[in-house]
Amino acid sequence: MTAATPIVQAPIVQARGIHKHFGALHVLKGVDLVVAERELVFVIGPSGSGKSTLLRCLNRLEDPSGGSITVDGIDMLDRGTDINKARQRIGMVFQSFNLYPHMTALGNVALALRKVLGLDRPAAEARARAALERVHLADRAGHYPGQLSGGQQQRVAIARAIALEPRVMLFDEPTSALDPELVGGVLAAMRELRESGMTMVVVSHEMGFAKAAADRVIFMDDGRILEQGPPAAIFGNPQHERTRAFIGQIERH
Amino acid sequence: MTNWDRFLDSFFNLRVAAEYLPKIIEGFWLTILLAGCIILAGIAAGLALAVVRSFAIRPLNWLIIFLVDLFRALPPLVIIALLYFGLPAAGLSLSGFAAAWLSLSLVLMAFTEEIFWAGITAVPKGQWEAARSTGLRFFQTLTLVVLPQALRMTIPPLTNRTIAITKGTALASVVAVPDILGAAQAGVSFSFNPTPLTLGAIAYVVLFFPVVILGRWVETRFAWKR
């Protein structure tokens, strides 16, 4: 072994040539997405451009019609892959939070720790508490979702995902359903997660956050990636007319 | 004898009442036993069918939907008659109690399957997705996340339907089961006085009033904390 051998790190997410049809609708038309470890990739684009579908293909909430996906070295589309095991490595946060309304915040976070990882209740709850601590909601552990604000619910949802110690986190419009004054807390939690070194793929229109935190911004339009690059390039000097029009529209709001 | 006296003598004849009260009380317990067996079997079978249906195995679901529609369409009395009077011709005879229990359980099963199924489908898709995204399997998601929410939603229609079907236990009197109504009718035939029917009506109220109130309590008990 020579000292010059570079440490080649395989990307955590490698999606190649992803197609997705919903009946006659061709939603993804050959998308490539490669995400390196510790990278934060932002995906923007008009509604219906396929951003969410792409994200949902990565953990196979949607089955792609074609292409290949590996996450952390696991072939996600291989029939032999235990999809439930693979999903432990991929955290996901949804636009509508999707907390379990019949469980407390602690119960929400602890459920998969007990039933998927097989921890006993005290161990699961200790780990769930630590996850809630990370989103600054340890004092709300005993509250039910209905007793929490939207922003708090979304942070519990983040805790629920990170408690499983995933290798990559997917965010599907995490702040779109929130009142403006509640967005800040969720973005702060995401920023802290980012600073801890988490690999993240974020579908969102929070341009301020993208400019401050993203390593790369991807612009999707009509089922394809139209252009991508560092936030300064995409927001400051977009190459495509469509990108320019879209960013102009977003920034006017 | 005035009309009023005649009315009292017909419906509130104390001598007849005292004589037939023990029979009505026996019928009361028998009705409770029959209703309890119907509720247990009917709801358990209905829940089982709804769970099987959620696996979306197509031929199985066609069978479930056919059974459910069949037993929702048939009048319960017709099913009881078929089982009690028809089965012996096929060499299988059921007691009146068994025929009534099986018939009404099948009807309750059919209705509760539809109620549970409606509850399962009413749970937002996002609940499934969130649970599955954490690595929970399909059946774990169903039992730990979806069913607890579905069951809460189904409690009001479930209590209504359960009360309606258990009142149908009175149909058992047609196949010689000495339940409340059966005992009351026997009393009327022997005494030539309708007072036993009054006792029967009172027995039904005594039986079902607490059930209705219990239903209300269950509904509030399982409402989510908000």
Short mmCIF file of C-alpha atoms in Angstrom, two decimals:
data_model
loop_
_atom_site.label_atom_id
_atom_site.label_comp_id
_atom_site.label_asym_id
_atom_site.label_seq_id
_atom_site.Cartn_x
_atom_site.Cartn_y
_atom_site.Cartn_z
CA MET A 1 0.00 0.00 0.00
CA THR A 2 1.41 3.35 -0.98
CA ALA A 3 0.86 6.55 0.88
CA ALA A 4 -0.47 8.16 -2.26
CA THR A 5 -3.49 5.86 -2.48
CA PRO A 6 -6.47 8.19 -2.22
CA ILE A 7 -9.33 7.18 0.03
CA VAL A 8 -12.12 6.78 -2.49
CA GLN A 9 -15.37 7.06 -0.70
CA ALA A 10 -18.30 5.47 -2.45
CA PRO A 11 -21.23 7.86 -2.61
CA ILE A 12 -24.01 7.04 -0.15
CA VAL A 13 -26.77 7.44 -2.70
CA GLN A 14 -26.35 6.36 -6.31
CA ALA A 15 -29.46 6.55 -8.44
CA ARG A 16 -29.01 6.01 -12.17
CA GLY A 17 -31.49 6.43 -15.00
CA ILE A 18 -34.56 6.52 -12.77
CA HIS A 19 -37.87 6.35 -14.61
CA LYS A 20 -41.28 6.42 -13.05
CA HIS A 21 -44.64 6.03 -14.75
CA PHE A 22 -47.98 6.52 -13.08
CA GLY A 23 -50.21 4.93 -15.69
CA ALA A 24 -49.84 7.06 -18.79
CA LEU A 25 -48.02 9.77 -16.85
CA HIS A 26 -44.25 9.76 -17.23
CA VAL A 27 -43.13 11.49 -14.04
CA LEU A 28 -39.39 10.73 -13.96
CA LYS A 29 -37.58 10.58 -17.30
CA GLY A 30 -34.15 9.19 -16.55
CA VAL A 31 -32.83 10.97 -13.47
CA ASP A 32 -29.31 10.45 -12.13
CA LEU A 33 -28.67 11.44 -8.53
CA VAL A 34 -25.40 10.77 -6.76
CA VAL A 35 -24.96 12.03 -3.21
CA ALA A 36 -21.63 11.92 -1.41
CA GLU A 37 -21.21 11.29 2.29
CA ARG A 38 -21.95 14.40 4.41
CA GLU A 39 -23.31 16.22 1.39
CA LEU A 40 -26.47 18.31 1.57
CA VAL A 41 -28.29 18.28 -1.75
CA PHE A 42 -31.20 20.60 -2.33
CA VAL A 43 -33.81 19.72 -4.95
CA ILE A 44 -35.98 22.53 -6.31
CA GLY A 45 -38.39 22.80 -9.20
CA PRO A 46 -41.98 23.58 -10.10
CA SER A 47 -44.76 21.42 -8.69
CA GLY A 48 -45.22 18.28 -10.76
CA SER A 49 -41.57 18.25 -11.81
CA GLY A 50 -41.00 14.93 -10.03
CA LYS A 51 -38.94 16.07 -7.01
CA SER A 52 -41.02 14.26 -4.40
CA THR A 53 -41.38 11.17 -6.56
CA LEU A 54 -37.61 11.02 -6.94
CA LEU A 55 -37.18 11.23 -3.16
CA ARG A 56 -39.82 8.56 -2.59
CA CYS A 57 -38.12 6.25 -5.08
CA LEU A 58 -34.91 6.40 -3.04
CA ASN A 59 -36.44 4.48 -0.10
CA ARG A 60 -38.91 2.70 -2.39
CA LEU A 61 -42.08 4.23 -1.07
CA GLU A 62 -42.56 4.32 -4.84
CA ASP A 63 -41.23 1.55 -7.05
CA PRO A 64 -39.31 3.08 -9.94
CA SER A 65 -40.28 1.78 -13.38
CA GLY A 66 -36.64 1.66 -14.44
CA GLY A 67 -33.08 2.45 -13.39
CA SER A 68 -30.87 1.42 -10.49
CA ILE A 69 -30.58 2.69 -6.92
CA THR A 70 -28.01 1.84 -4.31
CA VAL A 71 -28.04 3.40 -0.87
CA ASP A 72 -25.09 2.79 1.44
CA GLY A 73 -24.02 -0.08 -0.82
CA ILE A 74 -27.41 -1.78 -0.77
CA ASP A 75 -29.15 -2.46 -4.09
CA MET A 76 -32.57 -1.02 -3.31
CA LEU A 77 -34.25 -2.54 -6.38
CA ASP A 78 -32.93 -6.09 -5.96
CA ARG A 79 -35.75 -8.47 -5.12
CA GLY A 80 -33.47 -10.18 -2.61
CA THR A 81 -32.92 -7.00 -0.62
CA ASP A 82 -34.73 -6.83 2.71
CA ILE A 83 -36.37 -3.48 2.10
CA ASN A 84 -37.33 -3.04 5.77
CA LYS A 85 -33.74 -3.46 6.83
CA ALA A 86 -32.54 -1.09 4.12
CA ARG A 87 -35.05 1.56 5.19
CA GLN A 88 -33.49 1.72 8.66
CA ARG A 89 -30.56 3.47 7.01
CA ILE A 90 -32.74 6.02 5.24
CA GLY A 91 -34.62 8.51 7.40
CA MET A 92 -37.55 10.35 5.90
CA VAL A 93 -39.41 13.49 6.94
CA PHE A 94 -42.75 14.32 5.31
CA GLN A 95 -44.55 17.54 4.48
CA SER A 96 -47.51 16.59 6.68
CA PHE A 97 -45.38 15.27 9.60
CA ASN A 98 -47.34 11.98 9.73
CA LEU A 99 -46.85 11.50 13.46
CA TYR A 100 -48.90 8.67 14.97
CA PRO A 101 -51.74 10.54 16.73
CA HIS A 102 -52.41 7.78 19.27
CA MET A 103 -48.86 7.84 20.65
CA THR A 104 -46.93 10.44 22.62
CA ALA A 105 -43.90 12.14 21.10
CA LEU A 106 -41.75 9.61 22.96
CA GLY A 107 -43.90 6.73 21.74
CA ASN A 108 -43.61 7.97 18.16
CA VAL A 109 -39.83 7.99 18.33
CA ALA A 110 -39.51 4.76 20.32
CA LEU A 111 -41.82 2.59 18.17
CA ALA A 112 -39.34 1.63 15.45
CA LEU A 113 -36.52 1.36 18.00
CA ARG A 114 -38.51 -1.35 19.75
CA LYS A 115 -40.16 -3.08 16.82
CA VAL A 116 -37.50 -2.71 14.13
CA LEU A 117 -34.24 -2.64 16.08
CA GLY A 118 -35.67 -4.91 18.79
CA LEU A 119 -34.59 -2.78 21.77
CA ASP A 120 -36.45 -3.34 25.02
CA ARG A 121 -38.68 -0.56 26.23
CA PRO A 122 -36.26 1.19 28.63
CA ALA A 123 -33.43 1.15 26.09
CA ALA A 124 -35.72 2.35 23.30
CA GLU A 125 -37.12 5.15 25.44
CA ALA A 126 -33.68 6.28 26.54
CA ARG A 127 -32.60 6.49 22.93
CA ALA A 128 -35.86 8.19 21.94
CA ARG A 129 -35.35 10.77 24.68
CA ALA A 130 -31.83 11.46 23.38
CA ALA A 131 -33.25 11.98 19.87
CA LEU A 132 -35.90 14.37 21.21
CA GLU A 133 -33.12 16.17 23.06
CA ARG A 134 -31.37 16.75 19.74
CA VAL A 135 -34.41 18.61 18.38
CA HIS A 136 -34.85 20.41 21.73
CA LEU A 137 -38.14 18.76 22.58
CA ALA A 138 -37.16 16.58 25.54
CA ASP A 139 -39.69 18.49 27.64
CA ARG A 140 -42.50 17.53 25.25
CA ALA A 141 -41.83 13.76 25.36
CA GLY A 142 -45.17 13.01 27.02
CA HIS A 143 -47.27 15.19 24.72
CA TYR A 144 -49.52 13.81 22.01
CA PRO A 145 -49.13 15.19 18.47
CA GLY A 146 -52.45 17.01 18.79
CA GLN A 147 -50.99 18.95 21.73
CA LEU A 148 -47.94 20.14 19.77
CA SER A 149 -47.57 22.96 17.25
CA GLY A 150 -46.85 22.07 13.63
CA GLY A 151 -43.21 23.03 14.05
CA GLN A 152 -42.86 20.87 17.15
CA GLN A 153 -44.58 17.98 15.38
CA GLN A 154 -42.14 18.22 12.50
CA ARG A 155 -39.19 18.23 14.90
CA VAL A 156 -40.59 15.10 16.58
CA ALA A 157 -40.80 13.58 13.09
CA ILE A 158 -37.12 14.45 12.58
CA ALA A 159 -36.30 12.85 15.93
CA ARG A 160 -38.27 9.73 14.92
CA ALA A 161 -36.11 9.42 11.80
CA ILE A 162 -32.70 10.21 13.31
CA ALA A 163 -33.25 7.92 16.32
CA LEU A 164 -32.60 5.00 13.97
CA GLU A 165 -29.20 6.55 13.15
CA PRO A 166 -29.74 6.56 9.40
CA ARG A 167 -26.91 7.06 6.91
CA VAL A 168 -28.95 9.53 4.88
CA MET A 169 -31.98 11.70 5.58
CA LEU A 170 -34.65 12.57 3.02
CA PHE A 171 -36.77 15.69 3.57
CA ASP A 172 -39.92 16.06 1.48
CA GLU A 173 -40.99 19.72 1.74
CA PRO A 174 -40.53 19.71 5.52
CA THR A 175 -41.65 23.30 6.06
CA SER A 176 -44.37 23.69 3.41
CA ALA A 177 -47.24 22.89 5.78
CA LEU A 178 -46.01 25.24 8.51
CA ASP A 179 -47.06 28.74 9.50
CA PRO A 180 -44.19 31.12 8.71
CA GLU A 181 -43.30 31.72 12.36
CA LEU A 182 -42.80 27.98 12.92
CA VAL A 183 -40.44 27.40 10.00
CA GLY A 184 -37.37 28.69 11.85
CA GLY A 185 -37.35 25.97 14.50
CA VAL A 186 -37.51 23.20 11.91
CA LEU A 187 -34.75 24.76 9.80
CA ALA A 188 -32.61 25.16 12.94
CA ALA A 189 -33.03 21.45 13.69
CA MET A 190 -32.06 20.63 10.11
CA ARG A 191 -29.03 22.90 10.32
CA GLU A 192 -27.85 21.19 13.51
CA LEU A 193 -28.31 17.84 11.84
CA ARG A 194 -26.26 19.08 8.92
CA GLU A 195 -23.51 20.27 11.26
CA SER A 196 -23.40 16.82 12.86
CA GLY A 197 -22.36 15.48 9.43
CA MET A 198 -25.62 13.94 8.27
CA THR A 199 -26.01 13.31 4.54
CA MET A 200 -29.22 15.00 3.46
CA VAL A 201 -31.43 15.27 0.37
CA VAL A 202 -33.92 18.08 0.79
CA VAL A 203 -36.88 18.89 -1.44
CA SER A 204 -37.85 22.41 -0.41
CA HIS A 205 -38.31 25.97 -1.54
CA GLU A 206 -36.57 27.50 1.47
CA MET A 207 -34.09 29.46 -0.63
CA GLY A 208 -32.45 31.15 2.33
CA PHE A 209 -31.68 27.78 3.87
CA ALA A 210 -30.45 26.43 0.54
CA LYS A 211 -28.09 29.36 0.08
CA ALA A 212 -26.73 29.03 3.60
CA ALA A 213 -26.48 25.28 4.00
CA ALA A 214 -26.63 23.41 0.68
CA ASP A 215 -23.55 22.00 -1.02
CA ARG A 216 -25.41 21.54 -4.26
CA VAL A 217 -28.71 22.64 -5.71
CA ILE A 218 -30.53 20.56 -8.30
CA PHE A 219 -33.21 22.12 -10.48
CA MET A 220 -35.78 19.64 -11.78
CA ASP A 221 -38.30 20.31 -14.50
CA ASP A 222 -40.70 17.93 -16.23
CA GLY A 223 -39.14 14.74 -14.81
CA ARG A 224 -35.54 15.67 -15.62
CA ILE A 225 -32.63 17.35 -13.89
CA LEU A 226 -32.20 20.52 -15.91
CA GLU A 227 -29.15 21.88 -14.14
CA GLN A 228 -27.24 21.59 -10.88
CA GLY A 229 -24.39 23.25 -9.09
CA PRO A 230 -23.41 25.14 -5.98
CA PRO A 231 -26.18 27.39 -4.62
CA ALA A 232 -24.35 30.56 -5.64
CA ALA A 233 -24.25 29.41 -9.27
CA ILE A 234 -27.84 28.18 -9.46
CA PHE A 235 -29.37 31.16 -7.69
CA GLY A 236 -26.91 33.80 -8.91
CA ASN A 237 -26.33 32.75 -12.48
CA PRO A 238 -28.79 30.09 -13.71
CA GLN A 239 -27.98 28.80 -17.20
CA HIS A 240 -31.42 27.70 -18.31
CA GLU A 241 -34.33 29.95 -19.08
CA ARG A 242 -36.68 27.71 -17.06
CA THR A 243 -34.42 27.83 -14.03
CA ARG A 244 -34.19 31.59 -14.27
CA ALA A 245 -37.98 31.94 -14.54
CA PHE A 246 -38.56 29.59 -11.60
CA ILE A 247 -36.06 31.27 -9.30
CA GLY A 248 -37.41 34.67 -10.29
CA GLN A 249 -40.89 33.52 -9.30
CA ILE A 250 -39.76 32.05 -5.98
CA GLU A 251 -37.79 35.10 -4.97
CA ARG A 252 -40.63 37.47 -5.73
CA HIS A 253 -42.64 35.75 -2.98
CA MET B 1 -115.11 -3.11 34.27
CA THR B 2 -114.02 0.19 32.77
CA ASN B 3 -111.71 0.36 29.81
CA TRP B 4 -108.94 1.56 32.08
CA ASP B 5 -109.34 -1.44 34.38
CA ARG B 6 -109.32 -3.71 31.38
CA PHE B 7 -106.11 -2.09 30.17
CA LEU B 8 -104.42 -2.49 33.55
CA ASP B 9 -105.60 -6.08 33.82
CA SER B 10 -104.19 -6.86 30.36
CA PHE B 11 -100.78 -5.27 30.61
CA PHE B 12 -100.07 -4.86 34.33
CA ASN B 13 -101.71 -7.88 35.87
CA LEU B 14 -99.73 -8.38 39.07
CA ARG B 15 -100.75 -11.98 39.57
CA VAL B 16 -99.64 -12.97 36.08
CA ALA B 17 -96.51 -10.86 36.44
CA ALA B 18 -95.50 -12.61 39.65
CA GLU B 19 -96.11 -16.00 38.09
CA TYR B 20 -94.07 -15.45 34.95
CA LEU B 21 -91.31 -13.19 36.26
CA PRO B 22 -88.92 -16.13 36.98
CA LYS B 23 -89.28 -17.34 33.36
CA ILE B 24 -88.61 -13.84 32.05
CA ILE B 25 -85.51 -13.58 34.25
CA GLU B 26 -84.25 -16.89 32.86
CA GLY B 27 -84.90 -15.52 29.40
CA PHE B 28 -83.03 -12.35 30.37
CA TRP B 29 -79.86 -14.30 31.18
CA LEU B 30 -80.23 -16.41 28.08
CA THR B 31 -80.55 -13.26 25.95
CA ILE B 32 -77.38 -11.87 27.56
CA LEU B 33 -75.55 -15.13 26.88
CA LEU B 34 -76.73 -15.21 23.26
CA ALA B 35 -75.93 -11.53 22.69
CA GLY B 36 -72.49 -11.91 24.28
CA CYS B 37 -71.63 -14.88 22.07
CA ILE B 38 -72.85 -13.03 18.96
CA ILE B 39 -70.84 -9.89 19.81
CA LEU B 40 -67.63 -11.84 20.47
CA ALA B 41 -67.85 -14.04 17.40
CA GLY B 42 -69.26 -11.41 15.05
CA ILE B 43 -66.77 -8.66 15.86
CA ALA B 44 -63.79 -11.02 15.96
CA ALA B 45 -64.73 -12.50 12.58
CA GLY B 46 -65.42 -9.06 11.10
CA LEU B 47 -62.05 -7.74 12.26
CA ALA B 48 -60.29 -10.83 10.93
CA LEU B 49 -61.93 -10.41 7.51
CA ALA B 50 -61.01 -6.70 7.39
CA VAL B 51 -57.39 -7.53 8.23
CA VAL B 52 -57.25 -10.24 5.57
CA ARG B 53 -58.83 -7.82 3.09
CA SER B 54 -56.07 -5.26 3.73
CA PHE B 55 -53.52 -7.72 2.33
CA ALA B 56 -55.17 -7.05 -1.04
CA ILE B 57 -55.08 -10.63 -2.32
CA ARG B 58 -57.55 -10.25 -5.13
CA PRO B 59 -59.45 -13.60 -5.28
CA LEU B 60 -59.66 -13.61 -1.48
CA ASN B 61 -61.06 -10.08 -1.46
CA TRP B 62 -63.73 -10.99 -4.02
CA LEU B 63 -64.79 -13.82 -1.71
CA ILE B 64 -64.86 -11.51 1.32
CA ILE B 65 -66.88 -8.87 -0.50
CA PHE B 66 -69.32 -11.52 -1.76
CA LEU B 67 -69.84 -12.95 1.75
CA VAL B 68 -70.22 -9.54 3.30
CA ASP B 69 -72.73 -8.36 0.72
CA LEU B 70 -74.66 -11.63 0.99
CA PHE B 71 -75.09 -11.41 4.75
CA ARG B 72 -75.89 -7.73 4.62
CA ALA B 73 -78.56 -8.37 2.01
CA LEU B 74 -80.29 -11.37 3.62
CA PRO B 75 -82.84 -10.66 6.36
CA PRO B 76 -81.49 -12.22 9.58
CA LEU B 77 -84.74 -14.13 10.09
CA VAL B 78 -84.29 -15.81 6.71
CA ILE B 79 -80.79 -16.97 7.66
CA ILE B 80 -82.04 -18.30 11.00
CA ALA B 81 -84.86 -20.17 9.26
CA LEU B 82 -82.49 -21.59 6.64
CA LEU B 83 -80.07 -22.88 9.28
CA TYR B 84 -82.72 -24.17 11.69
CA PHE B 85 -85.29 -25.63 9.29
CA GLY B 86 -83.10 -26.19 6.25
CA LEU B 87 -79.94 -27.81 7.61
CA PRO B 88 -81.68 -30.88 9.11
CA ALA B 89 -82.65 -31.83 5.56
CA ALA B 90 -78.91 -32.01 4.87
CA GLY B 91 -78.46 -34.25 7.88
CA LEU B 92 -77.09 -31.54 10.14
CA SER B 93 -79.32 -30.14 12.81
CA LEU B 94 -78.54 -27.14 14.95
CA SER B 95 -80.23 -26.21 18.19
CA GLY B 96 -82.31 -23.04 18.08
CA PHE B 97 -79.66 -21.29 20.16
CA ALA B 98 -76.85 -22.37 17.81
CA ALA B 99 -78.83 -21.40 14.71
CA ALA B 100 -79.63 -17.95 16.12
CA TRP B 101 -76.05 -17.45 17.32
CA LEU B 102 -74.50 -18.46 14.00
CA SER B 103 -76.94 -16.44 11.89
CA LEU B 104 -76.64 -13.22 13.84
CA SER B 105 -72.86 -13.62 14.19
CA LEU B 106 -72.58 -13.89 10.41
CA VAL B 107 -74.69 -10.76 9.97
CA LEU B 108 -72.69 -8.84 12.60
CA MET B 109 -69.47 -10.10 10.97
CA ALA B 110 -70.59 -8.73 7.61
CA PHE B 111 -71.45 -5.31 8.96
CA THR B 112 -68.41 -4.98 11.22
CA GLU B 113 -66.08 -6.06 8.40
CA GLU B 114 -67.36 -3.11 6.37
CA ILE B 115 -67.01 -0.78 9.38
CA PHE B 116 -63.45 -1.92 10.17
CA TRP B 117 -62.52 -1.77 6.50
CA ALA B 118 -63.85 1.78 6.25
CA GLY B 119 -61.81 2.66 9.35
CA ILE B 120 -58.63 1.14 7.92
CA THR B 121 -59.00 3.00 4.62
CA ALA B 122 -59.80 6.24 6.46
CA VAL B 123 -56.36 6.27 8.11
CA PRO B 124 -54.27 8.67 6.00
CA LYS B 125 -51.77 7.12 3.58
CA GLY B 126 -49.05 9.19 5.25
CA GLN B 127 -49.35 7.05 8.39
CA TRP B 128 -48.47 3.94 6.37
CA GLU B 129 -45.62 5.75 4.64
CA ALA B 130 -44.13 7.17 7.82
CA ALA B 131 -44.23 3.78 9.54
CA ARG B 132 -42.87 1.85 6.55
CA SER B 133 -40.10 4.45 6.07
CA THR B 134 -38.77 3.58 9.53
CA GLY B 135 -38.49 -0.08 8.55
CA LEU B 136 -41.71 -1.39 10.11
CA ARG B 137 -43.14 -4.30 8.13
CA PHE B 138 -46.62 -4.24 6.57
CA PHE B 139 -48.26 -6.27 9.34
CA GLN B 140 -46.51 -4.29 12.09
CA THR B 141 -47.70 -1.06 10.51
CA LEU B 142 -51.23 -2.43 10.29
CA THR B 143 -51.41 -3.62 13.90
CA LEU B 144 -49.32 -0.96 15.67
CA VAL B 145 -50.11 2.20 13.70
CA VAL B 146 -53.19 1.82 11.50
CA LEU B 147 -55.59 -0.42 13.45
CA PRO B 148 -55.39 1.55 16.73
CA GLN B 149 -56.46 4.65 14.80
CA ALA B 150 -59.03 2.79 12.71
CA LEU B 151 -60.63 1.18 15.78
CA ARG B 152 -61.10 4.53 17.47
CA MET B 153 -62.89 5.88 14.42
CA THR B 154 -65.11 2.81 14.22
CA ILE B 155 -66.34 2.80 17.81
CA PRO B 156 -69.51 4.89 17.22
CA PRO B 157 -70.80 2.95 14.18
CA LEU B 158 -69.65 -0.28 15.82
CA THR B 159 -71.67 0.32 19.00
CA ASN B 160 -74.75 1.23 16.96
CA ARG B 161 -74.50 -1.86 14.81
CA THR B 162 -73.77 -4.11 17.79
CA ILE B 163 -76.84 -2.85 19.62
CA ALA B 164 -78.98 -3.30 16.51
CA ILE B 165 -77.81 -6.88 15.95
CA THR B 166 -78.08 -7.94 19.59
CA LYS B 167 -81.65 -6.67 19.66
CA GLY B 168 -82.11 -9.18 16.86
CA THR B 169 -81.68 -11.91 19.49
CA ALA B 170 -85.46 -11.61 19.83
CA LEU B 171 -85.63 -13.46 16.51
CA ALA B 172 -84.36 -16.54 18.34
CA SER B 173 -87.82 -16.92 19.84
CA VAL B 174 -88.99 -18.01 16.38
CA VAL B 175 -86.80 -21.12 16.63
CA ALA B 176 -88.00 -22.03 20.12
CA VAL B 177 -85.24 -20.37 22.14
CA PRO B 178 -86.65 -19.31 25.51
CA ASP B 179 -84.95 -15.89 25.44
CA ILE B 180 -86.78 -12.83 26.80
CA LEU B 181 -89.28 -12.68 23.96
CA GLY B 182 -89.60 -16.47 23.77
CA ALA B 183 -90.32 -16.68 27.50
CA ALA B 184 -92.75 -13.77 27.30
CA GLN B 185 -94.69 -15.29 24.41
CA ALA B 186 -94.88 -18.62 26.18
CA GLY B 187 -96.22 -16.76 29.21
CA VAL B 188 -98.89 -15.09 27.12
CA SER B 189 -100.02 -18.42 25.65
CA PHE B 190 -100.31 -20.06 29.04
CA SER B 191 -101.93 -17.19 30.92
CA PHE B 192 -104.11 -15.77 28.13
CA ASN B 193 -102.85 -12.36 29.31
CA PRO B 194 -100.28 -10.06 27.63
CA THR B 195 -98.62 -8.95 30.89
CA PRO B 196 -95.56 -11.19 30.30
CA LEU B 197 -94.90 -9.12 27.17
CA THR B 198 -94.81 -5.98 29.31
CA LEU B 199 -92.26 -7.69 31.53
CA GLY B 200 -90.32 -8.65 28.42
CA ALA B 201 -90.25 -5.07 27.18
CA ILE B 202 -89.04 -3.89 30.59
CA ALA B 203 -86.36 -6.61 30.54
CA TYR B 204 -85.13 -5.38 27.15
CA VAL B 205 -84.91 -1.81 28.42
CA VAL B 206 -83.06 -2.94 31.55
CA LEU B 207 -80.68 -4.90 29.34
CA PHE B 208 -80.02 -2.38 26.60
CA PHE B 209 -80.05 0.92 28.45
CA PRO B 210 -76.73 0.16 30.17
CA VAL B 211 -75.35 -1.06 26.84
CA VAL B 212 -76.24 2.23 25.17
CA ILE B 213 -74.69 4.18 28.04
CA LEU B 214 -71.60 1.97 27.98
CA GLY B 215 -71.32 2.73 24.26
CA ARG B 216 -71.26 6.45 25.00
CA TRP B 217 -68.63 5.97 27.70
CA VAL B 218 -66.43 3.93 25.35
CA GLU B 219 -66.72 6.65 22.69
CA THR B 220 -65.45 9.37 25.04
CA ARG B 221 -62.87 7.12 26.67
CA PHE B 222 -61.16 6.46 23.35
CA ALA B 223 -61.29 9.97 21.97
CA TRP B 224 -57.77 11.32 21.45
CA LYS B 225 -56.24 13.79 23.80
CA ARG B 226 -56.15 17.15 22.07
#
